[in-house]
Coordinates of C-alpha atoms in Angstrom, one line a residue:
Chain A
M607 CA 14.0 -8.2 -23.7
T608 CA 17.4 -9.3 -24.4
T609 CA 19.7 -9.6 -21.0
L610 CA 19.5 -9.4 -17.8
T611 CA 22.7 -8.2 -17.2
A612 CA 23.1 -5.0 -14.9
V613 CA 24.7 -2.4 -16.8
G614 CA 24.2 0.4 -15.1
L615 CA 24.5 -0.6 -11.5
P616 CA 27.4 -0.7 -9.5
P617 CA 27.7 -2.6 -6.9
A618 CA 26.0 -0.9 -3.3
K619 CA 27.8 0.9 -0.6
G620 CA 27.2 0.9 2.5
R621 CA 23.5 0.5 4.1
S622 CA 20.4 2.3 3.1
G623 CA 18.5 4.4 5.1
F624 CA 18.0 7.7 5.9
K625 CA 19.5 10.4 3.1
G626 CA 18.1 7.7 0.1
A627 CA 14.5 8.3 1.8
L628 CA 14.5 11.8 1.3
R629 CA 15.4 12.4 -2.3
S630 CA 13.2 8.9 -2.9
E631 CA 9.8 10.8 -1.3
W632 CA 10.8 15.1 -2.7
T633 CA 11.0 12.8 -5.9
K634 CA 7.5 11.2 -4.8
I635 CA 5.4 15.6 -3.8
R636 CA 6.7 16.8 -7.3
S637 CA 6.4 13.8 -9.1
V638 CA 2.4 14.7 -8.7
R639 CA 0.2 17.1 -10.6
S640 CA -1.9 17.1 -7.1
T641 CA 0.9 18.4 -5.2
S642 CA 1.2 21.7 -7.2
Y643 CA -2.2 21.3 -7.3
T644 CA -3.0 22.3 -4.6
L645 CA -0.5 24.4 -3.6
L646 CA -1.5 26.5 -6.3
A647 CA -5.3 26.9 -4.7
T648 CA -3.6 27.4 -1.2
A649 CA -1.5 30.0 -2.0
I650 CA -5.3 31.5 -4.1
V651 CA -7.4 30.5 -1.7
T652 CA -4.9 32.6 0.9
I653 CA -3.5 35.8 -1.0
G654 CA -6.6 36.3 -2.6
I655 CA -8.9 35.9 0.6
S656 CA -6.6 38.3 2.2
T657 CA -6.5 41.0 -0.4
L658 CA -10.6 40.8 -0.9
F659 CA -10.5 41.1 2.9
A660 CA -7.5 44.1 3.0
W661 CA -9.0 46.1 0.7
G662 CA -12.6 45.3 1.9
Q663 CA -10.9 47.1 5.1
S664 CA -9.4 49.9 3.7
G665 CA -12.3 51.3 2.9
H666 CA -15.0 50.5 5.9
T667 CA -13.1 51.2 9.1
S668 CA -15.1 53.4 11.4
Q669 CA -13.7 54.9 14.1
E670 CA -15.4 53.1 17.0
D671 CA -12.3 50.2 15.2
L672 CA -9.5 51.8 15.0
A673 CA -8.9 51.1 18.7
D674 CA -8.7 47.3 17.8
F675 CA -7.0 47.6 14.5
D676 CA -4.6 44.6 13.4
P677 CA -2.9 45.2 10.6
V678 CA -1.4 42.2 10.1
R679 CA -5.0 39.6 11.2
Y680 CA -6.8 42.2 8.6
S681 CA -4.0 41.7 5.7
M682 CA -3.6 37.6 5.8
F683 CA -7.5 36.7 6.6
G684 CA -7.3 34.2 4.2
I685 CA -5.2 31.7 6.0
I686 CA -8.5 31.1 7.9
F687 CA -10.0 29.5 4.2
G688 CA -6.1 28.7 3.5
Q689 CA -6.6 26.2 6.3
L690 CA -8.6 24.4 4.5
V691 CA -7.3 23.3 1.6
I692 CA -4.2 22.7 2.6
V693 CA -5.3 19.9 4.8
V694 CA -5.9 18.5 1.4
I695 CA -2.2 17.9 0.4
G696 CA -1.7 17.3 4.4
A697 CA -3.6 14.4 3.9
M698 CA -2.8 13.1 -0.1
T699 CA 0.1 13.1 0.1
L700 CA 0.7 10.8 2.6
S701 CA -3.3 8.4 2.3
S702 CA -2.9 8.7 -1.4
E703 CA -0.2 6.2 -1.3
Y704 CA -2.6 3.7 1.0
T705 CA -5.8 4.5 -1.7
T706 CA -3.0 3.5 -4.6
G707 CA -1.5 0.5 -3.0
M708 CA 1.9 2.4 -4.2
I709 CA 2.4 2.0 0.3
R710 CA 3.4 -1.5 -0.3
T711 CA 5.3 -1.3 -3.3
S712 CA 7.7 1.7 -1.0
L713 CA 7.9 -0.2 2.2
T714 CA 8.9 -3.2 -0.3
S715 CA 12.0 -0.7 -1.4
M716 CA 12.2 0.0 2.0
P717 CA 11.0 -1.8 4.9
R718 CA 12.6 0.4 7.5
R719 CA 9.6 2.3 8.2
G720 CA 10.4 4.7 10.6
V721 CA 12.7 5.4 8.1
V722 CA 10.0 5.9 5.1
F723 CA 7.6 8.0 8.1
S724 CA 10.1 9.9 8.9
A725 CA 11.6 10.8 4.7
K726 CA 7.9 11.8 4.0
L727 CA 7.4 14.0 7.6
L728 CA 9.9 16.5 6.8
V729 CA 9.5 16.1 3.2
F730 CA 7.2 17.6 3.7
T731 CA 6.5 20.0 6.6
L732 CA 9.3 21.0 4.3
V733 CA 7.0 22.3 1.1
A734 CA 3.8 23.2 3.9
L735 CA 5.7 25.4 5.6
A736 CA 7.6 27.4 2.6
T737 CA 4.7 26.8 1.2
G738 CA 2.6 28.8 3.7
L739 CA 4.9 31.3 4.4
F740 CA 4.7 32.2 0.7
C741 CA 1.6 32.9 1.4
S742 CA 1.3 34.8 5.0
F743 CA 4.7 37.1 3.8
T744 CA 2.5 38.3 0.8
S745 CA -0.4 38.4 1.6
F746 CA 1.0 40.8 4.2
F747 CA 2.2 43.3 1.5
I748 CA -1.2 43.5 0.0
G749 CA -2.8 44.2 2.7
Q750 CA 0.1 47.0 3.6
A751 CA -0.1 48.5 0.7
F752 CA -4.2 49.2 1.0
F753 CA -3.9 50.0 4.8
Q754 CA -1.5 52.8 3.6
K755 CA -4.9 54.7 2.9
V756 CA -7.6 53.2 5.1
Q757 CA -11.0 55.1 4.7
I758 CA -12.1 55.9 7.8
H759 CA -16.4 56.3 8.6
E760 CA -18.1 58.3 11.2
F761 CA -21.5 56.6 11.5
G762 CA -24.7 58.3 12.2
P763 CA -28.3 57.7 13.1
G764 CA -29.0 56.0 9.1
E765 CA -26.6 57.8 7.7
R766 CA -21.9 56.6 7.1
R767 CA -20.3 60.1 6.4
T768 CA -16.5 59.6 5.6
I769 CA -14.1 61.3 7.5
G770 CA -10.4 61.5 6.1
S771 CA -8.4 58.7 5.8
M772 CA -5.1 57.3 7.4
D773 CA -2.0 55.2 7.2
L774 CA -2.9 52.1 9.8
S775 CA 0.4 49.9 7.7
T776 CA 2.9 48.6 9.7
S777 CA 6.2 46.8 8.5
L778 CA 8.9 44.0 9.3
G779 CA 10.7 46.2 11.7
K780 CA 8.1 46.9 14.3
P781 CA 7.3 45.5 17.0
H782 CA 5.4 41.6 17.2
V783 CA 4.6 42.2 13.2
L784 CA 7.8 40.3 11.9
Q785 CA 6.5 37.1 14.7
A786 CA 3.8 37.5 13.2
V787 CA 4.3 37.4 9.5
V788 CA 5.9 33.9 10.1
G789 CA 3.9 32.9 12.5
G790 CA 0.5 32.7 9.8
G791 CA 2.8 30.9 7.9
L792 CA 3.6 28.5 11.2
Y793 CA -0.3 27.8 11.5
L794 CA -1.0 26.9 7.7
A795 CA 1.9 24.2 7.7
V796 CA 0.6 23.4 11.0
S797 CA -3.0 23.1 9.9
A798 CA -0.9 20.8 7.1
L799 CA 1.0 18.5 9.2
L800 CA -1.9 17.8 11.7
A801 CA -3.5 16.1 8.4
F802 CA -0.8 14.3 7.5
G803 CA -0.7 12.8 11.4
L804 CA -4.9 12.1 11.0
A805 CA -3.9 10.7 7.1
A806 CA -1.7 8.3 9.5
L807 CA -4.3 7.6 11.8
L808 CA -7.3 6.3 9.2
R809 CA -5.1 6.2 5.9
H810 CA -8.2 7.2 4.1
T811 CA -7.8 10.2 2.6
A812 CA -11.8 11.7 2.2
G813 CA -11.7 10.8 6.1
A814 CA -8.6 11.8 7.2
I815 CA -9.9 15.6 5.2
T816 CA -12.6 15.8 7.1
A817 CA -11.5 15.0 10.3
A818 CA -8.7 18.7 10.0
I819 CA -11.4 19.9 9.2
G820 CA -13.4 19.1 11.3
A821 CA -10.8 19.9 14.1
L822 CA -10.0 22.7 13.0
F823 CA -13.0 24.6 11.5
V824 CA -15.8 22.7 12.8
T825 CA -14.7 23.3 16.4
F826 CA -14.0 26.7 16.5
I827 CA -17.8 28.0 15.5
M828 CA -19.1 25.4 18.1
G829 CA -16.8 27.2 20.5
Q830 CA -19.5 30.1 19.5
F831 CA -21.9 28.4 20.9
L832 CA -21.1 27.7 24.3
P833 CA -22.5 29.3 27.3
H834 CA -20.1 32.5 28.0
D835 CA -19.2 30.0 32.0
W836 CA -18.3 27.0 29.9
A837 CA -16.4 29.6 27.1
V838 CA -14.3 30.9 29.8
K839 CA -12.8 27.9 30.5
V840 CA -13.0 26.2 26.5
D841 CA -12.2 28.7 24.4
K842 CA -8.9 29.1 24.3
Y843 CA -7.7 24.9 23.9
I844 CA -9.6 25.1 21.0
P845 CA -7.9 24.6 17.8
F846 CA -8.1 27.2 15.6
L847 CA -8.4 30.3 18.5
A848 CA -5.2 28.4 20.4
G849 CA -3.6 28.7 16.8
S850 CA -4.0 32.3 16.0
Q851 CA -3.5 33.6 18.4
I852 CA 0.7 33.8 16.3
W853 CA -0.6 35.2 13.6
G854 CA -2.3 39.1 14.8
L855 CA -0.8 41.1 16.8
R856 CA -3.8 41.5 19.1
K857 CA -5.7 39.0 21.3
L858 CA -8.2 36.5 18.7
G859 CA -11.6 35.9 20.7
D860 CA -13.9 36.9 22.6
K861 CA -12.7 40.8 24.8
D862 CA -13.9 38.6 27.9
V863 CA -12.8 35.3 27.5
P864 CA -9.4 34.3 28.3
M865 CA -6.5 32.8 25.4
F866 CA -3.4 31.8 25.5
S867 CA -0.1 33.9 24.3
A868 CA 0.8 33.9 20.9
W869 CA 3.5 30.9 21.4
G870 CA 1.1 29.7 24.5
G871 CA -1.3 29.4 21.9
F872 CA 0.9 28.0 18.6
G873 CA 1.9 25.3 21.6
V874 CA -1.4 23.9 22.4
F875 CA -2.0 23.9 18.5
T876 CA 1.7 22.6 17.5
A877 CA 0.9 19.7 20.6
Y878 CA -2.3 18.6 19.2
A879 CA -0.8 18.0 15.7
A880 CA 2.9 16.3 17.4
V881 CA -0.3 13.7 18.8
A882 CA -1.8 13.2 15.7
I883 CA 1.0 12.3 14.0
I884 CA 3.4 10.7 16.8
I885 CA 0.1 7.9 17.4
G886 CA 0.0 7.9 13.7
A887 CA 3.9 6.5 13.0
Y888 CA 3.4 3.7 16.0
L889 CA 0.6 2.7 14.0
F890 CA 2.9 3.6 10.6
R891 CA 4.7 0.8 12.0
K892 CA 2.8 -1.7 13.9
R893 CA 0.0 -2.2 11.5
D894 CA -0.4 -4.5 8.5
A895 CA 0.5 -2.4 5.3
Chain B
M223 CA 17.1 -18.8 -1.1
I224 CA 13.5 -18.1 0.8
E225 CA 13.3 -20.0 4.5
A226 CA 10.1 -20.7 6.4
V227 CA 9.1 -21.4 9.6
G228 CA 5.7 -23.0 10.9
L229 CA 5.3 -19.1 9.6
T230 CA 2.0 -17.9 11.2
K231 CA -0.8 -15.5 10.4
R232 CA -4.2 -15.3 11.7
Y233 CA -7.0 -12.1 10.3
G234 CA -9.7 -11.9 13.1
D235 CA -10.7 -15.5 13.3
K236 CA -9.5 -16.2 10.2
L237 CA -6.0 -18.4 10.0
A238 CA -5.0 -17.0 6.6
V239 CA -1.7 -19.0 6.5
D240 CA -0.8 -22.6 9.3
Q241 CA 2.3 -23.3 10.0
L242 CA 3.9 -23.1 6.5
S243 CA 7.9 -24.5 6.8
F244 CA 9.1 -24.9 3.1
T245 CA 12.6 -23.4 1.5
V246 CA 12.4 -22.0 -1.4
Q247 CA 16.3 -22.9 -3.7
P248 CA 18.0 -20.0 -6.1
G249 CA 18.3 -21.5 -9.4
Q250 CA 15.6 -22.9 -9.9
V251 CA 11.8 -20.8 -9.9
T252 CA 9.2 -22.5 -7.6
G253 CA 5.5 -22.2 -8.3
F254 CA 3.5 -21.5 -6.0
L255 CA -0.1 -23.3 -5.8
G256 CA -3.3 -22.8 -3.9
P257 CA -6.7 -21.5 -5.7
N258 CA -8.1 -18.5 -4.4
G259 CA -8.0 -17.6 -1.0
A260 CA -5.5 -20.2 0.1
G261 CA -2.8 -17.7 1.9
K262 CA -0.3 -17.5 -1.3
S263 CA -0.6 -13.7 -1.4
T264 CA -0.2 -13.4 2.9
T265 CA 2.2 -15.3 2.4
M266 CA 4.5 -13.3 0.2
R267 CA 3.4 -10.2 2.0
L268 CA 4.8 -12.2 5.4
I269 CA 8.3 -12.9 3.6
L270 CA 7.7 -9.1 3.2
G271 CA 7.3 -7.8 5.8
L272 CA 4.3 -5.6 5.1
D273 CA 2.3 -7.9 7.6
A274 CA 3.7 -9.2 10.4
P275 CA 3.6 -13.6 11.3
T276 CA 0.9 -14.0 14.4
A277 CA 3.7 -16.4 14.8
G278 CA 7.0 -18.5 13.3
T279 CA 10.1 -16.7 11.0
V280 CA 10.7 -16.0 7.5
T281 CA 14.0 -15.1 6.7
V282 CA 15.8 -13.5 3.3
N283 CA 19.2 -15.2 2.4
G284 CA 19.3 -15.8 6.7
R285 CA 18.1 -12.8 7.6
P286 CA 14.3 -11.5 8.4
F287 CA 14.2 -8.8 5.1
A288 CA 13.4 -5.3 7.0
A289 CA 17.3 -6.7 8.4
A290 CA 18.5 -6.4 4.6
D291 CA 21.1 -3.3 4.2
N292 CA 20.3 -2.8 0.7
P293 CA 16.7 -5.1 0.4
M294 CA 16.1 -3.6 -3.3
R295 CA 19.2 -5.3 -3.8
E296 CA 17.7 -8.2 -2.1
V297 CA 13.8 -8.8 -3.1
G298 CA 12.4 -7.8 -6.3
A299 CA 9.0 -8.2 -5.8
L300 CA 5.3 -7.7 -8.3
L301 CA 2.5 -7.8 -6.0
E302 CA -0.9 -6.7 -6.8
A303 CA -0.7 -4.8 -10.2
K304 CA -0.1 -1.1 -10.1
A305 CA 0.6 -1.2 -6.5
I306 CA 1.5 2.9 -8.0
H307 CA 0.7 6.2 -7.4
G308 CA -1.4 6.3 -11.8
G309 CA -0.2 10.2 -11.5
R310 CA 3.1 9.7 -11.9
S311 CA 4.7 8.5 -14.2
A312 CA 6.9 5.7 -15.3
Y313 CA 10.2 7.1 -14.7
N314 CA 9.6 9.2 -11.8
H315 CA 7.5 6.2 -10.2
L316 CA 10.8 4.0 -10.9
L317 CA 13.4 6.9 -10.0
C318 CA 11.2 7.1 -6.4
L319 CA 12.3 4.0 -5.7
A320 CA 15.5 3.6 -6.7
Q321 CA 16.8 7.1 -4.7
T322 CA 15.3 4.8 -1.4
N323 CA 18.6 2.5 -2.1
D324 CA 20.9 4.7 -3.7
L325 CA 20.1 3.8 -6.7
P326 CA 22.4 5.4 -9.8
A327 CA 19.3 7.1 -12.0
R328 CA 20.3 5.4 -14.8
R329 CA 19.3 2.4 -14.0
V330 CA 15.6 3.2 -14.1
G331 CA 16.3 3.6 -18.0
E332 CA 17.8 0.3 -18.2
V333 CA 15.1 -1.8 -16.8
L334 CA 12.9 -0.1 -18.6
E335 CA 14.0 -0.8 -22.0
L336 CA 14.4 -3.9 -20.6
V337 CA 10.5 -4.6 -20.2
G338 CA 9.9 -2.2 -23.5
L339 CA 8.6 0.8 -21.5
T340 CA 10.7 2.5 -22.8
E341 CA 8.0 5.4 -24.8
V342 CA 5.6 5.9 -22.4
A343 CA 8.8 6.2 -19.0
R344 CA 7.3 9.9 -19.4
K345 CA 3.1 9.2 -19.7
R346 CA 1.3 8.6 -16.3
S347 CA 0.6 5.4 -15.4
K348 CA -2.8 5.9 -14.1
G349 CA -3.1 4.5 -19.2
F350 CA -1.8 1.9 -19.0
S351 CA -2.9 -1.7 -20.6
L352 CA -3.4 -4.2 -17.5
G353 CA 0.4 -5.5 -19.2
M354 CA 2.2 -2.6 -19.7
G355 CA 1.3 -2.0 -15.3
Q356 CA 3.1 -5.3 -15.2
R357 CA 5.7 -4.8 -17.2
L358 CA 6.6 -1.8 -14.7
G359 CA 5.7 -3.8 -11.7
I360 CA 8.3 -5.8 -12.4
A361 CA 10.9 -3.2 -13.7
A362 CA 10.7 -2.1 -10.7
A363 CA 10.9 -5.9 -9.7
L364 CA 14.2 -5.6 -11.3
L365 CA 15.1 -2.3 -10.7
G366 CA 18.1 -3.1 -7.6
D367 CA 19.2 -7.0 -9.7
P368 CA 18.4 -9.1 -6.3
K369 CA 18.2 -11.9 -6.2
V370 CA 15.4 -12.9 -5.1
L371 CA 12.2 -12.5 -7.3
M372 CA 8.9 -12.7 -5.4
F373 CA 5.8 -11.9 -8.8
D374 CA 2.5 -12.7 -7.3
E375 CA -0.4 -13.8 -10.4
P376 CA 2.0 -12.5 -12.3
V377 CA -0.2 -13.7 -15.8
N378 CA -3.0 -12.5 -14.6
G379 CA -5.1 -10.0 -17.7
L380 CA -1.8 -10.9 -19.9
D381 CA -2.6 -11.4 -23.5
P382 CA -0.5 -15.0 -25.1
E383 CA 2.5 -12.5 -26.3
G384 CA 2.9 -10.6 -22.5
I385 CA 2.3 -15.1 -20.3
L386 CA 4.8 -15.8 -22.9
W387 CA 7.3 -12.6 -22.1
I388 CA 7.2 -13.7 -17.9
R389 CA 7.6 -17.9 -18.3
N390 CA 10.9 -16.6 -20.6
L391 CA 12.5 -13.6 -17.9
M392 CA 11.8 -16.0 -15.3
K393 CA 13.5 -18.7 -16.5
T394 CA 16.0 -17.1 -17.7
L395 CA 15.8 -15.6 -14.0
A396 CA 16.2 -18.1 -12.5
G397 CA 18.6 -19.8 -14.7
Q398 CA 21.0 -17.3 -13.7
N399 CA 21.1 -18.7 -10.3
R400 CA 18.8 -16.3 -8.8
T401 CA 15.9 -17.4 -6.7
V402 CA 12.1 -16.9 -8.5
F403 CA 9.0 -17.9 -6.7
V404 CA 6.3 -17.4 -8.2
S405 CA 3.0 -18.0 -7.7
S406 CA -0.4 -18.8 -9.6
H407 CA -4.2 -20.9 -9.4
L408 CA -3.8 -22.5 -12.1
M409 CA -1.4 -25.1 -12.5
S410 CA -1.7 -25.0 -16.5
E411 CA 0.2 -21.7 -15.9
M412 CA 3.3 -23.5 -13.6
E413 CA 3.2 -26.7 -15.7
H414 CA 4.8 -24.7 -17.9
T415 CA 7.2 -22.3 -15.4
A416 CA 7.7 -23.8 -12.6
D417 CA 10.8 -26.9 -11.8
H418 CA 9.7 -26.6 -8.2
L419 CA 6.1 -26.6 -6.7
L420 CA 4.9 -25.4 -3.3
V421 CA 0.8 -26.3 -3.4
I422 CA -0.8 -24.5 0.4
G423 CA -4.6 -25.1 0.6
R424 CA -6.4 -23.4 3.5
G425 CA -3.4 -21.8 4.5
R426 CA -1.4 -25.0 5.1
M427 CA 1.4 -26.6 2.7
I428 CA -0.2 -29.8 0.4
A429 CA 3.0 -30.1 -1.1
D430 CA 6.5 -29.4 -1.7
C431 CA 7.2 -31.6 -4.8
T432 CA 9.5 -31.1 -8.4
V433 CA 7.0 -30.4 -10.9
A434 CA 7.4 -33.9 -12.4
E435 CA 7.3 -35.9 -9.2
F436 CA 3.9 -33.9 -8.9
I437 CA 2.8 -34.8 -13.2
E438 CA 3.9 -38.3 -12.4
Q439 CA 2.0 -38.7 -9.4
N440 CA -1.0 -36.7 -10.5
S441 CA -1.6 -37.5 -14.1
E442 CA -2.6 -40.9 -13.4
Q443 CA -5.9 -42.6 -15.4
Q444 CA -8.8 -43.4 -13.1
V445 CA -12.0 -45.6 -13.5
R446 CA -14.6 -45.4 -11.5
V447 CA -17.2 -48.2 -10.3
R448 CA -20.1 -48.3 -8.9
T449 CA -21.2 -52.1 -7.9
P450 CA -23.4 -53.4 -4.8
D451 CA -21.0 -56.3 -4.9
T452 CA -17.3 -54.4 -4.3
E453 CA -16.0 -56.9 -2.9
R454 CA -15.6 -59.4 -5.8
L455 CA -14.5 -56.8 -7.4
S456 CA -11.9 -55.4 -5.7
A457 CA -10.4 -59.1 -5.2
L458 CA -10.9 -59.6 -8.7
V459 CA -9.3 -56.4 -10.0
T460 CA -6.1 -56.3 -7.0
A461 CA -5.4 -60.5 -8.5
E462 CA -4.4 -58.1 -11.9
G463 CA -2.8 -55.8 -10.7
G464 CA -5.0 -52.6 -10.0
R465 CA -5.1 -50.9 -7.1
V466 CA -9.2 -50.0 -5.2
S467 CA -10.6 -47.7 -3.0
A468 CA -13.8 -48.5 -2.2
E469 CA -16.1 -45.8 -0.8
G470 CA -20.0 -47.3 0.2
T471 CA -21.1 -48.6 -3.4
T472 CA -18.2 -47.1 -5.3
L473 CA -14.4 -48.2 -6.1
R474 CA -11.6 -46.0 -7.5
I475 CA -9.5 -48.5 -9.6
S476 CA -6.0 -47.6 -10.6
R477 CA -3.7 -48.8 -13.6
L478 CA -6.2 -51.1 -15.0
P479 CA -8.0 -49.6 -18.8
L480 CA -11.3 -49.7 -18.7
E481 CA -11.9 -51.9 -20.8
R482 CA -10.2 -54.3 -18.9
V483 CA -12.5 -53.3 -16.0
G484 CA -15.5 -54.4 -17.7
D485 CA -14.2 -57.1 -19.0
L486 CA -13.3 -59.1 -15.6
A487 CA -17.1 -57.3 -14.1
F488 CA -18.5 -59.1 -17.1
E489 CA -16.8 -62.5 -17.4
N490 CA -17.5 -62.9 -13.5
N491 CA -21.1 -61.6 -14.0
V492 CA -20.3 -59.1 -11.3
R493 CA -23.2 -56.2 -11.7
L494 CA -22.6 -52.9 -12.5
H495 CA -23.8 -49.5 -12.2
E496 CA -21.5 -47.2 -13.6
L497 CA -17.6 -48.0 -15.2
T498 CA -16.9 -44.1 -15.8
A499 CA -13.4 -43.0 -16.7
L500 CA -11.9 -40.7 -15.1
Q501 CA -9.0 -38.4 -17.0
A502 CA -7.3 -36.6 -14.9
S503 CA -5.0 -34.4 -15.8
L504 CA -3.2 -32.6 -13.6
E505 CA -5.6 -29.3 -12.8
Q506 CA -8.4 -31.3 -11.9
A507 CA -5.5 -33.3 -10.2
F508 CA -4.5 -30.1 -8.6
M509 CA -8.3 -29.2 -7.9
E510 CA -9.0 -32.3 -6.7
L511 CA -6.1 -32.3 -3.9
T512 CA -6.9 -28.4 -3.1
K513 CA -10.9 -29.2 -2.9
D514 CA -10.6 -29.6 0.6
S515 CA -6.9 -29.3 1.6
V516 CA -7.3 -29.9 5.3
E517 CA -9.0 -33.3 4.8
Y518 CA -5.7 -34.5 2.1
H519 CA -3.2 -32.8 4.4
A520 CA -2.9 -36.2 6.5
A521 CA -2.2 -38.2 3.1
V522 CA 0.2 -36.5 1.1
P523 CA 3.1 -36.2 1.7
G524 CA 3.8 -32.0 2.6
G525 CA 7.2 -31.0 3.1
Q526 CA 8.7 -34.2 1.6
P527 CA 10.7 -33.0 -1.5
A528 CA 12.0 -36.1 -3.5
A529 CA 12.4 -39.5 -3.1
G530 CA 9.8 -41.6 -0.9
G531 CA 6.9 -41.5 -2.8
G532 CA 8.2 -43.0 -6.0
P533 CA 5.6 -43.8 -8.3
G534 CA 4.4 -47.3 -7.1
S535 CA 4.0 -45.7 -3.2
P536 CA 0.8 -46.5 -1.9
S537 CA 0.8 -43.1 -0.1
D538 CA 1.8 -40.6 -2.5
V539 CA -1.6 -40.2 -4.6
P540 CA -3.9 -37.7 -3.8
F541 CA -6.6 -39.5 -5.6
D542 CA -7.0 -42.1 -2.8
N543 CA -9.8 -41.1 -0.5
P544 CA -10.8 -40.3 2.9
S545 CA -11.4 -43.8 3.9
Q546 CA -7.9 -45.2 2.6
K547 CA -6.2 -42.7 4.1
V548 CA -7.0 -43.6 7.4
E549 CA -5.2 -47.4 7.0
A550 CA -2.3 -45.1 5.2

């Protein structure tokens, strides 16, 4: 420590604001290993399970199931498990600031909390979207490769016969296909944003992850046990069922239970995440850090 | 400059900071002294806007901290050791802070050099020792070349070399006409570093004076005497120029050596049950002062910087016991 003169510090130009906060949040998210590890895990789980499922589907499709064959959804089934991984990044992006104490350093360098929160939210949204779209498009293309030759079976009494193979694949140019594949990425991204909002509410990593998995997965499983007259009214609001209508060509859910449309359902799903984020943002600004 | 007016913070039913009003001036090191739990950290958090005050206001260089154009150029703060994400390298930690205030990246290298962490700049801070963590925190505080610096218990867990380094750093910063506000629960530490002292206990201001004044007022030798005949001994001691405060059968005598008190009693046939020298180190004075801050609050000139109580004035000694305080 010889001198304290700030050689590398030119005089200030204007007021610090959103632009600097964005660059800062980008540095934060890319400079910890946990980000790349969890992003990689999301991709491996989503694409890996999608591939396994598509491979299985291409070898075991029966004649009766042909009418329901959804070449988009069946190529992206890994999303169901990938969402459980991407919520970890969503929660940790914010909660790690609290668990490490970094939040106090962050808010001392930029005490305007709305700026900090919105910059973090925007950077994370872009990262989650890029991850989600990468997973959904990769899964889609791998799946179509399998679906070009699907073995069709006929189930007789006590036996199974292969009666030939069909090309059940589709392409992005067909109606609704591009929307559904993009929708897969959107679904993953909004799942992560729901976890982000819950982390702002709870300020606790494990708590936020548990809450997100509860909202996405447990509500869906519980919905399966509802009596039919309840299911008819409630099922379409279950986050997983509402949000998942967008990433397939056919309705997801029991045949006689009504569901939202692709975008209608996705809107409901996004509204859940938005509510968590808005309450989280309010508390982020109001609470003692 | 930091100015607080009636600053109050309540957590549930606990009053952590109780109507603090003070000014921290530039160009000197101001020590913020108080036992653990006295409200020092809370006060610093209130200054930074990390916590919202229940009542009162605090400004930094005339504005609330959150309104600063470039916060890091106004205030640099070291709050707790390692308020950092351990998975991030020292360089990236400082870079993400610098970016929030549009500070150039080359300033990061400069402060790393300044605190001696250049060699470990690319290492994750998880593996840093407490001392290295403190240095990284100080590097972050210095990034914006701020006018005001706040350090919360900066020497905690440091080795002697690190302590000396921080002391010199704070003095250098104050010498550059910056405001340096540093908290500690150790009087001995402040004795070496601070020019001015704010002493708080249970969230309330107990003393606001220079270190020299504090030493003058509190480093007095005292004698404790227990005698059944307090009245006579008091009269004798006072006649000799000593000062007496009584509490039941116990007298506290100042400005008279222990031997003289004993001789006086012997020559005048006053029976003594105890005759003890009270060594009043600054540390003890401080502990005494803050032991029961509410009780002592009334007697010690809070918010009375210089002047007033010279060495001779009767009300300035925190050793005074409560009974005399009521009279004063």
